[in-house]
Coordinates of C-alpha atoms and ligand atoms in Angstrom, one line a residue:
X50 CA -33.2 20.3 -1.1
X51 CA -30.1 18.6 -2.3
X52 CA -30.2 16.2 -5.2
X53 CA -30.1 12.5 -4.5
X54 CA -26.4 11.5 -4.5
X55 CA -25.9 7.8 -3.8
X56 CA -22.3 6.4 -4.2
X57 CA -21.9 3.8 -5.5
X58 CA -25.1 4.4 -7.6
X59 CA -27.7 1.6 -7.1
X60 CA -28.5 -0.6 -10.1
X61 CA -32.0 0.8 -10.3
X62 CA -33.3 4.0 -8.9
X63 CA -36.6 5.7 -9.8
X64 CA -37.9 8.9 -8.2
X65 CA -41.6 9.8 -8.2
X66 CA -43.5 13.0 -7.8
X67 CA -44.4 13.8 -4.2
X68 CA -43.0 13.5 -0.7
X69 CA -43.2 11.6 2.5
X70 CA -43.4 13.9 5.4
X71 CA -42.1 12.6 8.6
X72 CA -40.3 13.6 11.8
X73 CA -37.5 11.1 11.5
X74 CA -37.1 9.1 8.3
X75 CA -34.5 6.8 9.7
X76 CA -36.5 5.8 12.8
X77 CA -39.8 5.7 11.0
X78 CA -38.7 3.3 8.2
X79 CA -39.8 -0.3 8.3
X80 CA -37.2 -3.0 7.8
X81 CA -37.5 -6.6 6.9
X82 CA -35.3 -9.5 5.8
X83 CA -37.4 -11.4 3.3
X84 CA -37.2 -14.8 1.5
X85 CA -38.3 -13.6 -1.9
X86 CA -35.0 -11.7 -2.5
X87 CA -31.6 -13.2 -3.1
X88 CA -29.1 -12.9 -0.2
X89 CA -27.3 -9.9 -1.9
X90 CA -30.5 -8.1 -3.0
X91 CA -32.3 -5.2 -1.3
X92 CA -35.2 -2.8 -2.1
X93 CA -36.1 0.6 -0.8
X94 CA -39.7 1.8 -1.3
X95 CA -40.6 5.3 -0.2
X96 CA -44.3 6.2 -0.6
X97 CA -46.4 9.0 0.8
X98 CA -47.2 6.8 3.8
X99 CA -43.8 5.6 4.7
X100 CA -40.5 3.9 3.8
X101 CA -39.8 0.2 3.6
X102 CA -36.4 -1.5 3.4
X103 CA -36.4 -5.1 2.5
X104 CA -33.4 -7.4 1.9
X105 CA -32.5 -11.0 1.3
X106 CA -30.1 -11.1 4.2
X107 CA -28.8 -9.0 7.1
X108 CA -25.8 -8.1 5.0
X109 CA -28.0 -6.8 2.2
X110 CA -30.2 -5.0 4.7
X111 CA -27.0 -3.2 5.8
X112 CA -26.5 -2.1 2.3
X113 CA -30.1 -0.9 2.2
X114 CA -29.5 1.2 5.3
X115 CA -26.3 2.8 3.8
X116 CA -28.2 3.7 0.6
X117 CA -31.2 4.9 2.5
X118 CA -29.1 7.2 4.7
X119 CA -27.7 8.8 1.5
X120 CA -31.2 9.0 0.0
X121 CA -32.8 10.8 3.0
X122 CA -30.1 13.4 2.9
X123 CA -32.1 14.8 0.0
X124 CA -35.1 15.5 2.3
X125 CA -36.4 19.1 2.5
X126 CA -37.3 20.9 5.7
X127 CA -41.1 20.7 6.0
X128 CA -41.4 22.9 9.1
X129 CA -42.7 21.8 12.6
X130 CA -39.7 19.6 13.0
X131 CA -40.7 17.5 10.0
X132 CA -38.9 16.7 6.8
X133 CA -40.2 15.9 3.3
X134 CA -38.4 12.9 1.8
X135 CA -38.5 12.3 -2.0
X136 CA -40.5 9.3 -3.1
X137 CA -38.1 6.8 -4.5
X138 CA -37.7 3.1 -5.3
X139 CA -34.4 1.3 -5.3
X140 CA -33.9 -2.2 -6.5
X141 CA -30.3 -3.2 -6.0
X142 CA -27.7 -5.9 -5.7
X143 CA -23.9 -6.0 -6.3
X144 CA -22.5 -7.3 -9.6
X145 CA -19.5 -8.9 -7.8
X146 CA -19.2 -10.9 -4.6
X147 CA -15.6 -9.7 -3.9
X148 CA -15.4 -5.9 -3.6
X149 CA -12.1 -5.3 -2.0
X150 CA -9.4 -3.0 -0.9
X151 CA -5.9 -4.1 0.0
X152 CA -4.1 -2.1 2.7
X153 CA -0.3 -2.6 3.1
X154 CA 0.6 -2.0 6.7
X155 CA 4.0 -3.6 6.4
X156 CA 5.8 -0.8 4.5
X157 CA 4.3 1.7 6.9
X158 CA 2.5 0.6 10.0
X159 CA -1.0 2.2 10.4
X160 CA -2.6 2.6 13.8
X161 CA -5.6 0.4 14.4
X162 CA -7.9 3.5 14.8
X163 CA -7.1 4.3 11.2
X164 CA -7.8 0.8 10.1
X165 CA -11.3 1.2 11.6
X166 CA -11.6 4.4 9.6
X167 CA -10.8 2.5 6.5
X168 CA -13.4 -0.1 7.3
X169 CA -15.9 2.8 7.7
X170 CA -14.9 4.0 4.3
X171 CA -15.4 0.6 2.8
X172 CA -18.8 0.2 4.5
X173 CA -19.9 3.6 3.2
X174 CA -19.1 2.3 -0.3
X175 CA -20.8 -1.0 0.1
X176 CA -17.5 -2.8 -0.3
X177 CA -17.0 -6.1 1.6
X178 CA -13.4 -7.2 1.7
X179 CA -10.4 -5.6 3.5
X180 CA -7.3 -7.5 2.3
X181 CA -4.8 -6.9 5.1
X182 CA -1.2 -7.1 3.8
X183 CA 0.4 -7.8 7.2
X184 CA 3.9 -8.9 6.4
X185 CA 6.7 -7.9 4.0
X186 CA 10.4 -7.4 3.8
X187 CA 10.1 -4.0 5.6
X188 CA 8.0 -5.2 8.6
X189 CA 6.1 -8.0 10.3
X190 CA 2.8 -6.7 11.8
X191 CA 1.0 -9.7 13.4
X192 CA 1.7 -11.1 16.8
X193 CA 2.6 -14.8 16.7
X194 CA 2.9 -16.4 20.1
X195 CA 5.1 -19.3 19.0
X196 CA 7.6 -17.0 17.5
X197 CA 7.8 -13.7 19.5
X198 CA 10.9 -12.4 17.6
X199 CA 8.7 -12.0 14.5
X200 CA 7.4 -8.8 16.2
X201 CA 10.2 -8.1 18.7
X202 CA 12.6 -7.9 15.8
X203 CA 10.6 -8.1 12.6
X204 CA 8.2 -5.3 13.4
X205 CA 10.9 -2.6 13.6
X206 CA 13.4 -1.2 11.1
X207 CA 16.2 1.1 12.2
X208 CA 15.5 3.7 9.5
X209 CA 13.9 4.2 6.1
X210 CA 15.3 5.3 2.8
X211 CA 14.5 8.9 1.8
X212 CA 13.1 9.8 -1.7
X213 CA 12.2 7.7 -4.6
X214 CA 13.9 4.3 -5.1
X215 CA 15.2 3.8 -8.6
X216 CA 15.7 0.5 -10.4
X217 CA 19.0 -1.1 -9.3
X218 CA 19.7 1.4 -6.6
X219 CA 22.1 0.1 -4.0
X220 CA 23.1 3.3 -2.1
X221 CA 20.5 5.1 0.0
X222 CA 20.1 8.1 2.2
X223 CA 18.2 7.3 5.4
X224 CA 15.8 9.3 7.6
X225 CA 17.4 8.2 10.9
X226 CA 14.0 7.4 12.3
X227 CA 13.1 4.0 13.8
X228 CA 9.8 2.8 12.3
X229 CA 7.5 0.0 13.2
X230 CA 4.7 -1.4 15.2
X231 CA 2.4 -4.4 15.2
X232 CA -1.1 -5.5 16.0
X233 CA -1.6 -7.8 19.0
X234 CA -4.0 -10.7 18.5
X235 CA -6.6 -8.7 20.6
X236 CA -6.1 -5.7 18.3
X237 CA -6.7 -7.9 15.2
X238 CA -9.7 -9.6 16.7
X239 CA -11.1 -6.1 17.5
X240 CA -10.6 -5.1 13.8
X241 CA -12.1 -8.3 12.6
X242 CA -15.2 -7.8 14.8
X243 CA -15.5 -4.2 13.8
X244 CA -15.4 -5.1 10.2
X245 CA -17.9 -8.0 10.6
X246 CA -20.4 -5.7 12.2
X247 CA -20.2 -3.7 9.0
X248 CA -20.5 -6.7 6.6
X249 CA -16.8 -6.7 5.8
X250 CA -14.5 -9.8 5.8
X251 CA -10.8 -9.2 6.7
X252 CA -8.7 -11.4 4.5
X253 CA -5.2 -11.7 6.0
X254 CA -2.1 -11.9 3.8
X255 CA 1.1 -13.6 4.9
X256 CA 3.2 -13.0 1.9
X257 CA 5.5 -15.9 1.1
X258 CA 8.0 -17.4 0.2
X259 CA 9.4 -14.0 -1.0
X260 CA 8.8 -10.7 0.7
X261 CA 10.0 -12.4 3.9
X262 CA 13.1 -10.5 4.9
X263 CA 11.6 -9.2 8.1
X264 CA 10.9 -12.8 9.3
X265 CA 14.4 -13.9 8.2
X266 CA 15.9 -11.0 10.1
X267 CA 14.0 -12.3 13.2
X268 CA 14.8 -16.0 12.6
X269 CA 17.9 -16.3 10.3
X270 CA 17.4 -20.1 10.1
X271 CA 14.4 -19.4 7.8
X272 CA 16.8 -17.9 5.2
X273 CA 19.1 -19.5 2.7
X274 CA 22.1 -17.9 4.5
X275 CA 21.4 -18.7 8.1
X276 CA 24.9 -17.6 9.1
X277 CA 24.1 -14.1 8.0
X278 CA 22.2 -11.7 10.2
X279 CA 19.9 -9.6 8.0
X280 CA 18.2 -6.4 9.0
X281 CA 14.5 -5.7 8.5
X282 CA 14.8 -4.1 5.0
X283 CA 15.0 -0.3 5.2
X284 CA 14.4 0.4 1.5
X285 CA 11.9 -0.7 -1.1
X286 CA 12.2 -3.0 -4.1
X287 CA 12.3 -6.8 -4.3
X288 CA 14.5 -8.7 -1.8
X289 CA 16.4 -11.8 -3.0
X290 CA 16.3 -13.0 0.6
X291 CA 13.5 -15.5 0.4
X292 CA 12.6 -18.4 2.7
X293 CA 14.5 -21.6 2.4
X294 CA 12.7 -24.8 1.4
X295 CA 13.7 -26.9 4.4
X296 CA 11.2 -29.0 6.3
X297 CA 11.7 -27.0 9.4
X298 CA 10.8 -23.8 7.6
X299 CA 7.6 -25.5 6.2
X300 CA 6.7 -26.4 9.8
X301 CA 7.5 -22.9 11.1
X302 CA 5.2 -21.3 8.5
X303 CA 2.5 -23.8 9.2
X304 CA 2.6 -22.9 12.9
X305 CA 2.4 -19.2 12.0
X306 CA -0.6 -19.9 9.7
X307 CA -2.4 -21.9 12.4
X308 CA -2.2 -18.9 14.7
X309 CA -3.3 -16.5 11.8
X310 CA -6.3 -18.7 11.0
X311 CA -7.2 -18.6 14.7
X312 CA -7.4 -14.8 14.6
X313 CA -9.1 -14.4 11.2
X314 CA -12.3 -16.4 10.5
X315 CA -12.2 -15.4 6.8
X316 CA -13.0 -18.2 4.4
X317 CA -10.2 -16.8 2.3
X318 CA -6.5 -16.6 3.3
X319 CA -3.9 -14.9 1.1
X320 CA -0.4 -16.4 0.9
X321 CA 1.2 -13.8 -1.4
X322 CA 3.3 -15.6 -4.0
X323 CA 4.4 -12.4 -5.8
X324 CA 7.9 -11.4 -6.7
X325 CA 9.8 -14.3 -5.4
X326 CA 13.3 -14.4 -6.9
X327 CA 14.8 -17.9 -7.0
X328 CA 18.5 -17.0 -7.2
X329 CA 19.2 -18.1 -3.7
X330 CA 17.5 -21.5 -4.3
X331 CA 19.6 -21.9 -7.4
X332 CA 22.8 -21.4 -5.3
X333 CA 21.7 -23.4 -2.2
X334 CA 22.8 -27.0 -1.9
X335 CA 19.8 -27.9 0.2
X336 CA 17.3 -26.3 -2.2
X337 CA 19.1 -28.0 -5.2
X338 CA 18.8 -31.3 -3.4
X339 CA 15.1 -30.7 -2.8
X340 CA 14.5 -29.7 -6.4
X341 CA 16.2 -32.9 -7.5
X342 CA 14.2 -35.1 -5.1
X343 CA 11.0 -33.5 -6.3
X344 CA 12.1 -33.9 -10.0
X345 CA 11.5 -30.2 -10.7
X346 CA 13.1 -28.6 -13.7
X347 CA 13.6 -25.1 -12.4
X348 CA 14.4 -23.7 -8.9
X349 CA 11.4 -21.4 -9.3
X350 CA 9.1 -24.4 -9.2
X351 CA 10.1 -24.8 -5.6
X352 CA 7.8 -21.9 -4.9
X353 CA 4.7 -24.0 -6.0
X354 CA 5.9 -26.9 -3.9
X355 CA 6.5 -24.7 -0.8
X356 CA 3.1 -23.0 -1.1
X357 CA 1.3 -26.3 -1.5
X358 CA 2.9 -27.6 1.6
X359 CA 2.0 -24.7 3.8
X360 CA -1.5 -24.4 2.2
X361 CA -2.3 -27.7 3.8
X362 CA -3.1 -25.8 7.0
X363 CA -5.8 -23.8 5.0
X364 CA -7.2 -27.0 3.6
X365 CA -7.4 -28.6 7.0
X366 CA -9.8 -25.8 8.1
X367 CA -11.7 -25.5 4.8
X368 CA -10.2 -22.1 3.9
X369 CA -9.5 -21.0 0.4
X370 CA -6.0 -20.1 -0.7
X371 CA -5.7 -16.7 -2.5
X372 CA -2.5 -15.7 -4.2
X373 CA -1.0 -13.0 -6.5
X374 CA -1.0 -14.0 -10.2
X375 CA 2.6 -15.3 -10.2
X376 CA 1.1 -18.3 -8.4
X377 CA -0.4 -19.5 -11.7
X378 CA 3.1 -20.1 -13.0
X379 CA 4.2 -22.1 -10.0
X380 CA 1.9 -25.2 -10.1
X381 CA -0.2 -23.8 -7.4
X382 CA -3.3 -25.7 -6.1
X383 CA -6.0 -25.6 -8.8
X384 CA -8.6 -24.2 -6.4
X385 CA -6.5 -21.2 -5.5
X386 CA -8.2 -17.8 -6.1
X387 CA -5.9 -15.7 -8.2
X388 CA -5.5 -12.0 -7.7
X389 CA -4.5 -10.6 -11.1
X390 CA -2.2 -7.6 -10.4
X391 CA 0.6 -7.4 -13.1
X392 CA -2.0 -6.7 -15.8
X393 CA -5.6 -7.5 -16.7
X394 CA -4.1 -10.0 -19.1
X395 CA -2.9 -12.0 -16.1
X396 CA -6.5 -12.4 -15.1
X397 CA -7.3 -13.8 -18.5
X398 CA -4.5 -16.3 -18.2
X399 CA -5.6 -17.3 -14.7
X400 CA -9.3 -17.7 -15.7
X401 CA -8.4 -19.7 -18.8
X402 CA -6.4 -22.0 -16.5
X403 CA -9.7 -22.5 -14.6
X404 CA -9.0 -20.3 -11.5
X405 CA -11.4 -18.0 -9.9
X406 CA -10.0 -14.5 -10.2
X407 CA -10.1 -11.2 -8.4
X408 CA -9.2 -8.4 -10.9
X409 CA -6.7 -6.1 -9.2
X410 CA -4.6 -4.9 -12.3
X411 CA -1.9 -2.3 -11.5
X412 CA -2.8 -0.3 -14.6
X413 CA -6.3 0.5 -13.3
X414 CA -6.6 0.0 -9.5
X415 CA -3.2 0.5 -8.0
X416 CA -3.8 3.6 -5.8
X417 CA -0.2 4.0 -5.0
X418 CA 0.2 5.3 -8.5
X419 CA 0.1 9.1 -9.2
X420 CA -3.4 10.6 -9.8
X421 CA -2.2 13.8 -11.3
X422 CA 0.9 15.6 -12.6
X423 CA 3.9 14.1 -10.7
X424 CA 5.5 17.6 -10.6
X425 CA 2.8 18.8 -8.2
X426 CA 1.7 15.6 -6.5
X427 CA 3.3 14.0 -3.5
X428 CA 6.0 11.4 -4.2
X429 CA 4.4 8.2 -5.5
X430 CA 5.7 4.9 -6.9
X431 CA 5.0 5.9 -10.5
X432 CA 2.3 5.4 -13.1
X433 CA -0.7 7.6 -13.4
X434 CA -4.2 6.6 -12.6
X435 CA -6.6 9.5 -12.6
X436 CA -10.0 9.4 -11.0
X437 CA -11.6 9.3 -14.5
X438 CA -9.5 6.3 -15.4
X439 CA -10.7 4.5 -12.4
X440 CA -14.3 5.4 -13.3
X441 CA -13.7 3.9 -16.8
X442 CA -12.2 0.7 -15.4
X443 CA -13.7 -2.4 -17.0
X444 CA -13.5 -5.2 -14.5
X445 CA -14.1 -8.1 -16.9
X446 CA -11.4 -8.4 -19.6
X447 CA -13.0 -8.5 -23.1
X448 CA -10.9 -11.6 -24.0
X449 CA -12.9 -14.0 -21.8
X450 CA -15.7 -16.2 -23.0
X451 CA -19.0 -16.1 -21.1
X452 CA -18.1 -19.2 -19.1
X453 CA -14.7 -17.8 -18.2
X454 CA -16.3 -14.5 -17.2
X455 CA -18.1 -16.4 -14.5
X456 CA -14.7 -17.1 -12.9
X457 CA -14.2 -13.4 -12.2
X458 CA -15.5 -13.2 -8.7
X459 CA -14.7 -9.6 -8.1
X460 CA -12.2 -6.8 -8.0
X461 CA -10.0 -5.0 -5.6
X462 CA -8.0 -1.7 -5.3
X463 CA -4.6 -1.6 -3.7
X464 CA -2.9 0.7 -1.3
X465 CA 0.8 -0.1 -1.2
X466 CA 2.4 2.2 1.4
X467 CA 6.1 2.6 0.4
X468 CA 5.5 6.3 -0.1
X469 CA 2.6 6.8 2.3
X470 CA 3.8 7.4 5.9
X471 CA 0.5 7.4 7.6
X472 CA -3.3 7.9 7.5
X473 CA -3.1 11.4 5.9
X474 CA -1.2 10.1 2.9
X475 CA -3.2 7.0 2.6
X476 CA -6.5 9.0 2.6
X477 CA -5.1 11.3 -0.1
X478 CA -4.2 8.4 -2.4
X479 CA -7.3 6.3 -1.6
X480 CA -10.0 8.9 -2.0
X481 CA -11.9 9.7 -4.0
X482 CA -10.5 7.0 -6.4
X483 CA -12.0 4.4 -4.2
X484 CA -15.5 6.0 -4.8
X485 CA -15.1 5.5 -8.5
X486 CA -13.7 2.0 -8.0
X487 CA -16.8 1.2 -5.8
X488 CA -19.1 2.0 -8.8
X489 CA -17.3 -0.5 -10.9
X490 CA -17.2 -3.1 -8.2
X491 CA -20.9 -2.7 -7.4
X492 CA -21.9 -2.6 -11.1
X493 CA -23.5 0.9 -11.0
X494 CA -25.0 2.0 -14.3
X495 CA -22.4 4.1 -16.2
X496 CA -24.1 7.3 -17.2
X497 CA -21.1 9.6 -17.6
X498 CA -18.1 10.8 -15.7
X499 CA -19.8 14.2 -15.2
X500 CA -22.8 12.6 -13.8
X501 CA -20.6 10.7 -11.4
X502 CA -18.8 13.9 -10.4
X503 CA -22.2 15.4 -9.6
X504 CA -22.8 12.7 -7.1
X505 CA -19.3 12.7 -5.8
X506 CA -19.2 16.3 -4.7
X507 CA -21.7 16.0 -1.9
X508 CA -20.4 12.5 -1.2
X509 CA -17.0 14.0 -0.3
X510 CA -18.7 15.6 2.8
X511 CA -19.6 12.0 4.0
X512 CA -15.9 11.1 3.7
X513 CA -15.0 14.2 5.7
X514 CA -17.4 13.2 8.4
X515 CA -15.6 9.9 8.8
X516 CA -12.4 11.9 9.4
X517 CA -10.5 10.5 6.5
X518 CA -8.4 12.7 4.2
X519 CA -9.0 12.8 0.4
X520 CA -7.6 14.5 -2.6
X521 CA -9.8 17.4 -3.5
X522 CA -11.3 17.4 -7.0
X523 CA -9.4 19.2 -9.7
X524 CA -12.4 21.5 -10.4
Ligands
ACM696 C1 2.4 -6.7 -5.9 O1 2.1 -5.5 -6.3 N1 3.7 -7.1 -5.7 C2 1.4 -7.7 -5.8

């Protein structure tokens, strides 16, 4: 028999003496959605006469199935085609409603088959949000019928810088390889449906008004220098080429968003808001005129105005705006959900300003950071977040009062793909750090890192079965 190794660990698990002997524990279990459990709660009860899975909703029943499948792996062979399943009771529910992972498919395009693999990985870990970073300076990945050049032009870059980008670098060596790709609306609907069948919401991100160089390369009239033809950016870093704040650009973005909302039924839609330099607005007559008309003190405040304009499309359809934490500083709508990324402290600031917050701090859950000695690891963006550090992540910052803690609706890990060319590299950076992250997102009891490693070792075989790469454990 193998030991019981459920990842993420359920909130409560008890194991009794004895066994349930059965030919097929999965087929022979009884399942019920019941009214006396909360929508997120489930129970598993295995007695000598059978197994019963009960849950407060279909979503919770799916979690029960995932846990149960991991539990019955511990069954022993009982001869005669029968197995002996340990008697166990599970009482479980997630701590957080938003248990997410962000996948950046803009820096490197990922085939849709791999996106499905990622969704399988999320489902295995009882996570429920795939935040899909679909656009950035280096590529536009979503088909928009009103503006075909967004993908005809914006989905392709002529080549990509080689090596690690350093601060202020202006000269690059390129790989000479055209890179790109995009998802058709049908592809995306397929991904959305595949995720929904597994209880996962796909939250699209159209990052604006910065991180828009690919769109401006496709439609120069969106930029602050419409007379200049930009390229889709072939290197990393932050582009100063941001959207202009003209009415026509607001309308353009609204049209794009209407098409995006039509593909993604998610109640949440992410409009970026990170890293938006305002130098071009400070130099632009049109932006200066707009700033004066609106009575804004700083060009940077145009970002809040712009976001509020285009977010009307979300409000029309009852969708919630989500944005990176810079949004808090730009007079964003008060009901925006803030994704704290620059530090956990940014989550404190957002919660104290009354926003709901998803904790995604770079110091803890940026899986583009190194996870071991940079001398022996594949090239990464920097930092160092070991598996153990993820295991030790505290989602809720200590500085929040009890009332403010209620505003932390969840947590999310990030895969930015500047230095990940494809599925193999993404798998290596994602796993098994995501397994440790899932424990914190779910609210698994924290016994010890060694206890976690004991469950993780057999769990890695499950990841292998999904055909996804991972970084082997150090020992
Ligand atoms: C971010 O990492 N720029 C959100």
